[in-house]
Short mmCIF file of C-alpha atoms in Angstrom, two decimals:
data_model
loop_
_atom_site.label_atom_id
_atom_site.label_comp_id
_atom_site.label_asym_id
_atom_site.label_seq_id
_atom_site.Cartn_x
_atom_site.Cartn_y
_atom_site.Cartn_z
CA MET Y 12 -31.75 -13.89 7.69
CA THR Y 13 -28.57 -14.28 9.72
CA ARG Y 14 -25.64 -12.03 8.88
CA SER Y 15 -22.34 -13.60 9.82
CA ALA Y 16 -18.60 -13.06 9.85
CA LEU Y 17 -15.57 -15.34 9.92
CA VAL Y 18 -12.43 -14.38 11.87
CA LEU Y 19 -9.23 -16.28 11.03
CA GLN Y 20 -6.05 -16.23 13.11
CA GLY Y 21 -2.48 -16.44 11.85
CA GLY Y 22 -0.39 -19.54 12.45
CA GLY Y 23 1.42 -20.75 9.33
CA ALA Y 24 0.83 -24.44 8.62
CA LEU Y 25 -1.77 -24.53 11.40
CA GLY Y 26 -3.99 -22.69 8.91
CA ALA Y 27 -5.03 -26.07 7.51
CA PHE Y 28 -7.31 -26.16 10.57
CA GLU Y 29 -9.09 -23.13 9.10
CA PHE Y 30 -9.64 -25.01 5.86
CA GLY Y 31 -11.45 -27.77 7.76
CA ALA Y 32 -13.55 -25.28 9.73
CA ALA Y 33 -14.46 -23.38 6.54
CA ARG Y 34 -15.45 -26.64 4.86
CA ALA Y 35 -17.94 -27.35 7.65
CA LEU Y 36 -19.23 -23.78 7.46
CA TYR Y 37 -19.72 -23.67 3.68
CA GLU Y 38 -21.21 -27.16 3.48
CA ARG Y 39 -23.99 -25.86 5.71
CA ASN Y 40 -24.57 -22.81 3.48
CA LEU Y 41 -23.18 -20.52 6.16
CA ALA Y 42 -20.93 -18.52 3.85
CA PRO Y 43 -20.07 -15.35 5.81
CA ASP Y 44 -20.85 -11.77 4.81
CA VAL Y 45 -17.53 -10.56 6.26
CA ILE Y 46 -14.23 -12.47 6.32
CA ALA Y 47 -11.29 -11.16 8.33
CA GLY Y 48 -7.85 -12.69 8.63
CA VAL Y 49 -4.31 -12.24 9.85
CA SER Y 50 -1.23 -13.83 8.24
CA ILE Y 51 -2.21 -17.33 7.04
CA GLY Y 52 -5.72 -16.29 8.08
CA ALA Y 53 -5.51 -13.45 5.54
CA VAL Y 54 -4.50 -15.99 2.88
CA THR Y 55 -7.43 -18.22 3.84
CA ALA Y 56 -9.74 -15.20 3.83
CA VAL Y 57 -8.78 -13.99 0.34
CA LEU Y 58 -9.01 -17.50 -1.13
CA LEU Y 59 -12.52 -17.87 0.30
CA ALA Y 60 -13.63 -14.36 -0.63
CA ARG Y 61 -12.06 -13.91 -4.09
CA PRO Y 62 -11.43 -17.34 -5.66
CA ALA Y 63 -10.40 -17.21 -9.32
CA ASN Y 64 -12.74 -20.02 -10.35
CA GLY Y 65 -15.63 -18.95 -8.11
CA ASP Y 66 -15.40 -22.09 -5.95
CA ALA Y 67 -14.11 -21.06 -2.53
CA LEU Y 68 -13.54 -24.51 -1.04
CA ALA Y 69 -11.95 -25.95 -4.19
CA THR Y 70 -9.59 -22.97 -4.33
CA LEU Y 71 -8.61 -23.31 -0.68
CA LYS Y 72 -8.05 -27.04 -1.15
CA ALA Y 73 -5.83 -26.35 -4.17
CA PHE Y 74 -3.73 -23.96 -2.09
CA TRP Y 75 -3.06 -26.49 0.65
CA GLU Y 76 -2.24 -29.15 -1.89
CA GLN Y 77 0.32 -26.83 -3.47
CA VAL Y 78 2.03 -25.83 -0.21
CA THR Y 79 2.31 -29.37 1.12
CA VAL Y 80 5.97 -30.43 1.53
CA PRO Y 81 6.30 -34.26 1.38
CA GLY Y 82 9.98 -34.21 2.37
CA LEU Y 83 10.55 -37.63 0.83
CA LEU Y 84 14.31 -37.14 0.88
CA PHE Y 85 14.20 -36.80 4.66
CA PRO Y 86 13.91 -39.68 7.17
CA PRO Y 87 10.30 -39.88 8.46
CA PRO Y 88 11.10 -38.30 11.87
CA LEU Y 89 12.58 -35.24 10.11
CA ARG Y 90 9.89 -34.69 7.46
CA PRO Y 91 7.96 -32.22 9.64
CA TYR Y 92 11.04 -29.96 9.43
CA ALA Y 93 11.58 -30.23 5.67
CA SER Y 94 10.06 -26.80 5.05
CA PHE Y 95 12.89 -25.19 7.02
CA LEU Y 96 14.79 -25.38 3.74
CA GLY Y 97 11.90 -23.71 1.92
CA ASN Y 98 8.45 -24.39 0.54
CA PRO Y 99 8.41 -24.19 -3.30
CA ASN Y 100 4.96 -22.60 -3.49
CA PHE Y 101 5.14 -20.50 -0.32
CA PHE Y 102 8.64 -19.29 0.59
CA GLY Y 103 12.26 -19.97 -0.27
CA LEU Y 104 15.60 -19.24 1.35
CA ARG Y 105 17.10 -16.07 -0.07
CA ARG Y 106 19.86 -16.70 -2.60
CA GLU Y 107 22.59 -15.23 -0.43
CA PHE Y 108 21.95 -17.96 2.13
CA PHE Y 109 23.80 -20.45 -0.07
CA MET Y 110 26.81 -18.21 -0.66
CA TRP Y 111 29.12 -18.96 2.25
CA PRO Y 112 30.86 -15.56 2.36
CA SER Y 113 27.45 -13.93 2.86
CA TRP Y 114 27.01 -15.85 6.10
CA PHE Y 115 29.19 -13.24 7.75
CA THR Y 116 26.61 -10.58 6.82
CA TRP Y 117 23.68 -12.32 8.57
CA PRO Y 118 23.63 -9.72 11.36
CA THR Y 119 22.78 -7.09 8.73
CA TRP Y 120 19.87 -9.09 7.27
CA THR Y 121 16.25 -8.36 8.15
CA TYR Y 122 14.81 -11.66 6.85
CA PHE Y 123 15.79 -15.19 5.75
CA TYR Y 124 13.10 -16.27 3.27
CA GLU Y 125 11.70 -14.74 0.08
CA THR Y 126 7.89 -14.75 -0.28
CA THR Y 127 7.80 -14.39 -4.07
CA PRO Y 128 6.60 -18.03 -4.37
CA LEU Y 129 3.51 -17.20 -2.30
CA ARG Y 130 2.74 -14.19 -4.47
CA ASP Y 131 3.00 -16.36 -7.60
CA THR Y 132 0.78 -19.06 -6.07
CA LEU Y 133 -1.91 -16.57 -5.08
CA LYS Y 134 -1.84 -14.90 -8.51
CA ASP Y 135 -3.12 -18.16 -10.02
CA LEU Y 136 -5.75 -18.81 -7.34
CA ILE Y 137 -7.22 -15.34 -6.76
CA ASP Y 138 -9.40 -13.17 -8.96
CA LEU Y 139 -7.23 -10.05 -8.77
CA GLU Y 140 -9.79 -7.87 -10.53
CA ARG Y 141 -12.46 -8.71 -7.98
CA LEU Y 142 -9.92 -8.31 -5.17
CA ASN Y 143 -9.39 -4.72 -6.30
CA ASP Y 144 -13.14 -4.02 -6.62
CA PRO Y 145 -14.58 -2.34 -3.48
CA THR Y 146 -18.15 -3.35 -4.38
CA VAL Y 147 -17.57 -7.12 -4.34
CA ASN Y 148 -18.91 -9.25 -1.48
CA PRO Y 149 -18.16 -10.74 0.94
CA VAL Y 150 -16.36 -7.90 2.67
CA LEU Y 151 -12.69 -8.74 3.13
CA LEU Y 152 -10.63 -7.43 6.06
CA VAL Y 153 -6.92 -8.10 6.63
CA SER Y 154 -4.58 -6.54 9.15
CA ALA Y 155 -0.87 -5.77 9.33
CA THR Y 156 1.48 -4.08 11.79
CA ASN Y 157 2.92 -0.74 10.77
CA VAL Y 158 6.61 -1.23 11.62
CA GLU Y 159 7.48 2.42 12.14
CA ARG Y 160 4.33 3.54 13.91
CA GLY Y 161 3.96 0.39 15.99
CA GLU Y 162 0.23 0.28 15.25
CA ILE Y 163 -2.16 -2.26 13.79
CA GLU Y 164 -3.77 -1.23 10.51
CA TYR Y 165 -6.89 -2.80 9.02
CA PHE Y 166 -7.30 -2.94 5.26
CA ASP Y 167 -10.98 -3.02 4.30
CA SER Y 168 -11.99 -4.13 0.80
CA ARG Y 169 -14.83 -1.58 0.82
CA LEU Y 170 -12.33 1.29 0.97
CA GLY Y 171 -10.85 1.16 -2.51
CA GLY Y 172 -10.32 -2.59 -2.83
CA LEU Y 173 -7.24 -4.63 -1.91
CA SER Y 174 -4.13 -5.99 -3.62
CA LEU Y 175 -1.76 -8.91 -3.11
CA ASP Y 176 0.52 -6.53 -1.22
CA HIS Y 177 -2.09 -6.25 1.53
CA ILE Y 178 -2.28 -10.04 1.86
CA LEU Y 179 1.50 -10.45 1.93
CA ALA Y 180 1.86 -7.58 4.40
CA SER Y 181 -0.49 -9.35 6.78
CA GLY Y 182 1.79 -12.41 6.74
CA SER Y 183 5.21 -10.73 6.78
CA LEU Y 184 6.35 -12.42 9.99
CA PRO Y 185 9.88 -11.40 11.02
CA PRO Y 186 12.62 -12.44 10.96
CA ALA Y 187 11.55 -15.20 8.57
CA PHE Y 188 9.89 -12.95 5.97
CA PRO Y 189 10.70 -9.46 4.70
CA MET Y 190 8.67 -6.35 5.43
CA THR Y 191 6.08 -5.48 2.79
CA LYS Y 192 5.92 -1.92 1.53
CA ILE Y 193 2.53 -0.34 0.82
CA GLY Y 194 2.76 3.24 -0.32
CA SER Y 195 5.49 4.78 1.82
CA GLN Y 196 4.87 2.52 4.83
CA PHE Y 197 6.44 -0.80 5.81
CA PHE Y 198 4.45 -3.61 7.37
CA TRP Y 199 5.02 -6.81 9.35
CA ASP Y 200 2.64 -9.60 10.27
CA GLY Y 201 -0.59 -8.39 11.86
CA GLY Y 202 -0.36 -11.16 14.45
CA LEU Y 203 2.53 -9.39 16.15
CA PHE Y 204 0.03 -6.83 17.38
CA ASP Y 205 -3.30 -8.67 17.42
CA ASN Y 206 -3.79 -12.20 16.09
CA THR Y 207 -7.59 -12.07 16.37
CA PRO Y 208 -9.13 -9.12 14.45
CA LEU Y 209 -12.49 -9.41 16.16
CA GLY Y 210 -12.92 -5.70 16.84
CA ALA Y 211 -12.73 -4.79 13.15
CA VAL Y 212 -15.37 -7.40 12.35
CA LEU Y 213 -17.76 -6.15 15.03
CA ASN Y 214 -17.42 -2.68 13.53
CA ALA Y 215 -18.16 -4.07 10.07
CA LEU Y 216 -21.35 -5.75 11.33
CA SER Y 217 -22.44 -2.84 13.54
CA THR Y 218 -24.37 -1.15 10.74
CA SER Y 219 -26.45 -4.25 10.04
CA PRO Y 220 -30.11 -3.92 11.03
CA ASP Y 221 -30.45 -7.70 11.31
CA PRO Y 222 -30.88 -8.72 14.96
CA ASP Y 223 -29.51 -12.20 14.30
CA ARG Y 224 -25.78 -11.86 13.70
CA ALA Y 225 -23.02 -14.39 14.34
CA VAL Y 226 -19.23 -14.22 14.33
CA TYR Y 227 -17.29 -17.47 13.92
CA VAL Y 228 -13.78 -17.13 15.38
CA VAL Y 229 -11.24 -19.80 14.40
CA ASN Y 230 -8.51 -20.02 17.04
CA LEU Y 231 -5.25 -21.72 16.05
CA PHE Y 232 -3.64 -21.14 19.44
CA PRO Y 233 -5.81 -22.30 22.36
CA ASN Y 234 -5.57 -20.17 25.49
CA LYS Y 235 -5.47 -23.09 27.88
CA GLY Y 236 -2.43 -25.34 28.13
CA PRO Y 237 -0.43 -27.47 30.57
CA ILE Y 238 2.26 -26.14 32.89
CA PRO Y 239 5.57 -26.52 30.99
CA GLY Y 240 8.16 -28.90 32.39
CA ASP Y 241 11.18 -28.23 30.19
CA LEU Y 242 12.66 -25.51 27.98
CA LEU Y 243 11.01 -26.77 24.78
CA SER Y 244 7.58 -26.81 26.39
CA VAL Y 245 8.28 -23.33 27.83
CA CYS Y 246 8.89 -22.04 24.29
CA GLU Y 247 5.76 -23.83 23.10
CA ARG Y 248 3.63 -22.31 25.85
CA MET Y 249 5.07 -18.84 25.18
CA LYS Y 250 4.20 -19.03 21.49
CA ASN Y 251 0.65 -20.19 22.20
CA LEU Y 252 0.12 -17.35 24.68
CA GLN Y 253 1.65 -14.79 22.33
CA PHE Y 254 -0.73 -15.57 19.48
CA ALA Y 255 -3.78 -16.73 21.48
CA ASN Y 256 -7.14 -14.99 21.37
CA LYS Y 257 -6.99 -12.08 23.82
CA THR Y 258 -10.43 -10.67 23.10
CA PHE Y 259 -12.38 -12.47 25.83
CA GLU Y 260 -12.20 -9.56 28.29
CA ASP Y 261 -13.19 -7.16 25.52
CA VAL Y 262 -16.19 -9.34 24.74
CA LYS Y 263 -17.23 -9.30 28.40
CA LEU Y 264 -17.17 -5.50 28.28
CA LEU Y 265 -19.12 -5.44 25.02
CA CYS Y 266 -21.75 -7.71 26.55
CA ARG Y 267 -22.47 -4.93 29.05
CA PHE Y 268 -23.38 -2.77 26.08
CA ASN Y 269 -26.16 -5.27 25.33
CA GLU Y 270 -27.85 -4.13 28.53
CA VAL Y 271 -27.61 -0.50 27.38
CA ALA Y 272 -29.03 -1.48 23.97
CA ARG Y 273 -31.97 -3.27 25.58
CA LEU Y 274 -32.59 -0.32 27.89
CA MET Y 275 -32.64 2.05 24.92
CA GLU Y 276 -35.13 -0.22 23.14
CA ALA Y 277 -37.39 0.02 26.18
CA LEU Y 278 -37.04 3.79 26.39
CA GLU Y 279 -37.89 4.13 22.69
CA SER Y 280 -41.41 2.93 23.50
CA LEU Y 281 -42.00 5.93 25.75
CA PRO Y 282 -44.01 8.88 24.36
CA ASP Y 283 -41.94 11.50 22.55
CA ASP Y 284 -42.80 14.13 25.16
CA HIS Y 285 -41.65 11.96 28.07
CA PRO Y 286 -39.16 13.79 30.33
CA VAL Y 287 -36.60 10.99 29.92
CA LYS Y 288 -36.42 11.58 26.17
CA ASN Y 289 -35.75 15.25 26.76
CA GLY Y 290 -32.85 14.47 29.06
CA GLU Y 291 -29.31 15.17 27.83
CA ALA Y 292 -28.07 11.73 28.92
CA TYR Y 293 -30.73 9.99 26.81
CA LYS Y 294 -29.88 12.09 23.75
CA VAL Y 295 -26.15 11.33 24.07
CA VAL Y 296 -26.67 7.58 24.45
CA LYS Y 297 -29.19 7.48 21.59
CA LYS Y 298 -26.72 9.26 19.32
CA ARG Y 299 -24.13 6.54 19.99
CA GLY Y 300 -26.50 3.97 18.48
CA TYR Y 301 -25.88 1.04 20.82
CA ILE Y 302 -26.95 -2.30 19.38
CA PRO Y 303 -26.52 -5.83 20.81
CA ILE Y 304 -23.24 -7.49 19.85
CA PRO Y 305 -23.44 -10.60 17.63
CA ARG Y 306 -23.24 -14.15 18.88
CA ILE Y 307 -19.56 -15.09 19.05
CA VAL Y 308 -18.85 -18.73 18.27
CA SER Y 309 -15.34 -20.10 18.86
CA ILE Y 310 -13.84 -22.97 16.86
CA THR Y 311 -10.55 -23.81 18.55
CA LEU Y 312 -7.67 -26.18 17.89
CA PRO Y 313 -8.13 -28.89 20.55
CA GLU Y 314 -4.53 -28.98 21.79
CA PRO Y 315 -1.70 -26.43 22.06
CA ALA Y 316 0.32 -25.96 18.89
CA PRO Y 317 3.77 -27.59 19.03
CA GLU Y 318 6.76 -25.25 19.01
CA PHE Y 319 7.39 -25.84 15.29
CA GLY Y 320 3.85 -26.84 14.36
CA ASP Y 321 3.37 -23.65 12.36
CA ALA Y 322 6.26 -24.72 10.09
CA ASP Y 323 5.12 -28.32 9.61
CA PHE Y 324 3.75 -28.53 6.07
CA SER Y 325 4.07 -32.31 5.89
CA PRO Y 326 1.09 -34.21 4.42
CA ASP Y 327 0.25 -35.98 7.68
CA ALA Y 328 0.25 -32.77 9.71
CA LEU Y 329 -1.90 -30.80 7.24
CA THR Y 330 -4.40 -33.64 6.86
CA LYS Y 331 -4.66 -33.93 10.64
CA ARG Y 332 -5.21 -30.19 11.08
CA GLU Y 333 -7.85 -30.03 8.38
CA GLN Y 334 -9.77 -32.92 9.90
CA GLN Y 335 -9.53 -31.35 13.36
CA GLY Y 336 -10.91 -28.08 12.00
CA TYR Y 337 -13.83 -29.87 10.41
CA GLU Y 338 -14.59 -31.90 13.54
CA GLN Y 339 -14.35 -28.96 15.92
CA ALA Y 340 -16.67 -26.92 13.72
CA ILE Y 341 -19.17 -29.77 13.55
CA LYS Y 342 -19.19 -29.86 17.35
CA VAL Y 343 -20.15 -26.20 17.36
CA PHE Y 344 -22.84 -26.54 14.71
CA GLU Y 345 -24.22 -29.86 15.97
CA PRO Y 346 -23.63 -30.02 19.72
CA PRO Y 347 -24.38 -33.36 21.43
CA PRO Y 348 -27.69 -33.71 23.27
#
């Protein structure tokens, strides 16, 4: 039986792509054993892992329906930017924004939008009791950046369960959203540090005895892109590079460990009294417990994200992203001859 994991990047409205990819995954009965996410990926992860009604896809669909912003009062060309004024079920401009004297205090602010609407939305869609239960599967991993320490922190559901604060912390992207306090520490969006929590997932699967393991990585920011020709495209390229998957070199290094794992398997067949098994080097390597890394399968948005694509919650944009996610996943599961 294949053990699998799902890794979900952050990217705001681009997260609808993750919904499409998850739909293809779950329709093929490939529900993962571990789900890890950052920012909107953390939201997707918790909705898949701890849905209130037990139906992961229906819950995720309900979320995207609720955070869609039709922008009917805006001319069609401006509807993709309607959420700049807020998203009723996701975020809203802080009250002081509409009080003109407070505009002079903007330099003292640390954020522009309140995320209470997102908390309220998730309360209705998530089974909070199961979220707080460390024994519930699938395993849920979310990450956030510790503002003071300047370090990434991974919150693992197996270590005491999780709360909504952990999900919101993972998506506290500055300067749009406020820091989230957990205990005595303050956190920002995990994507500021690492938008692809692959390492934490590999650790979570490392104890599995199953030789057939797969990790599905959903990339919202493709690494490849055209050479920019103007300032807007420069900003677009910068954002895609900032949040792109940077784990490829790490994976190359990990693949070398596969050779060590295979060598150790071969050495295990030697008699117990063989000189090699008495060697200090063999004992040290055996103690480390090298095992082959899982198959890593990428499902990637087919074109670079527009500069403000992560803020476009318009119906057309979300429908397009969901369909792209589904189609790209199908290409991975059912490659052409």
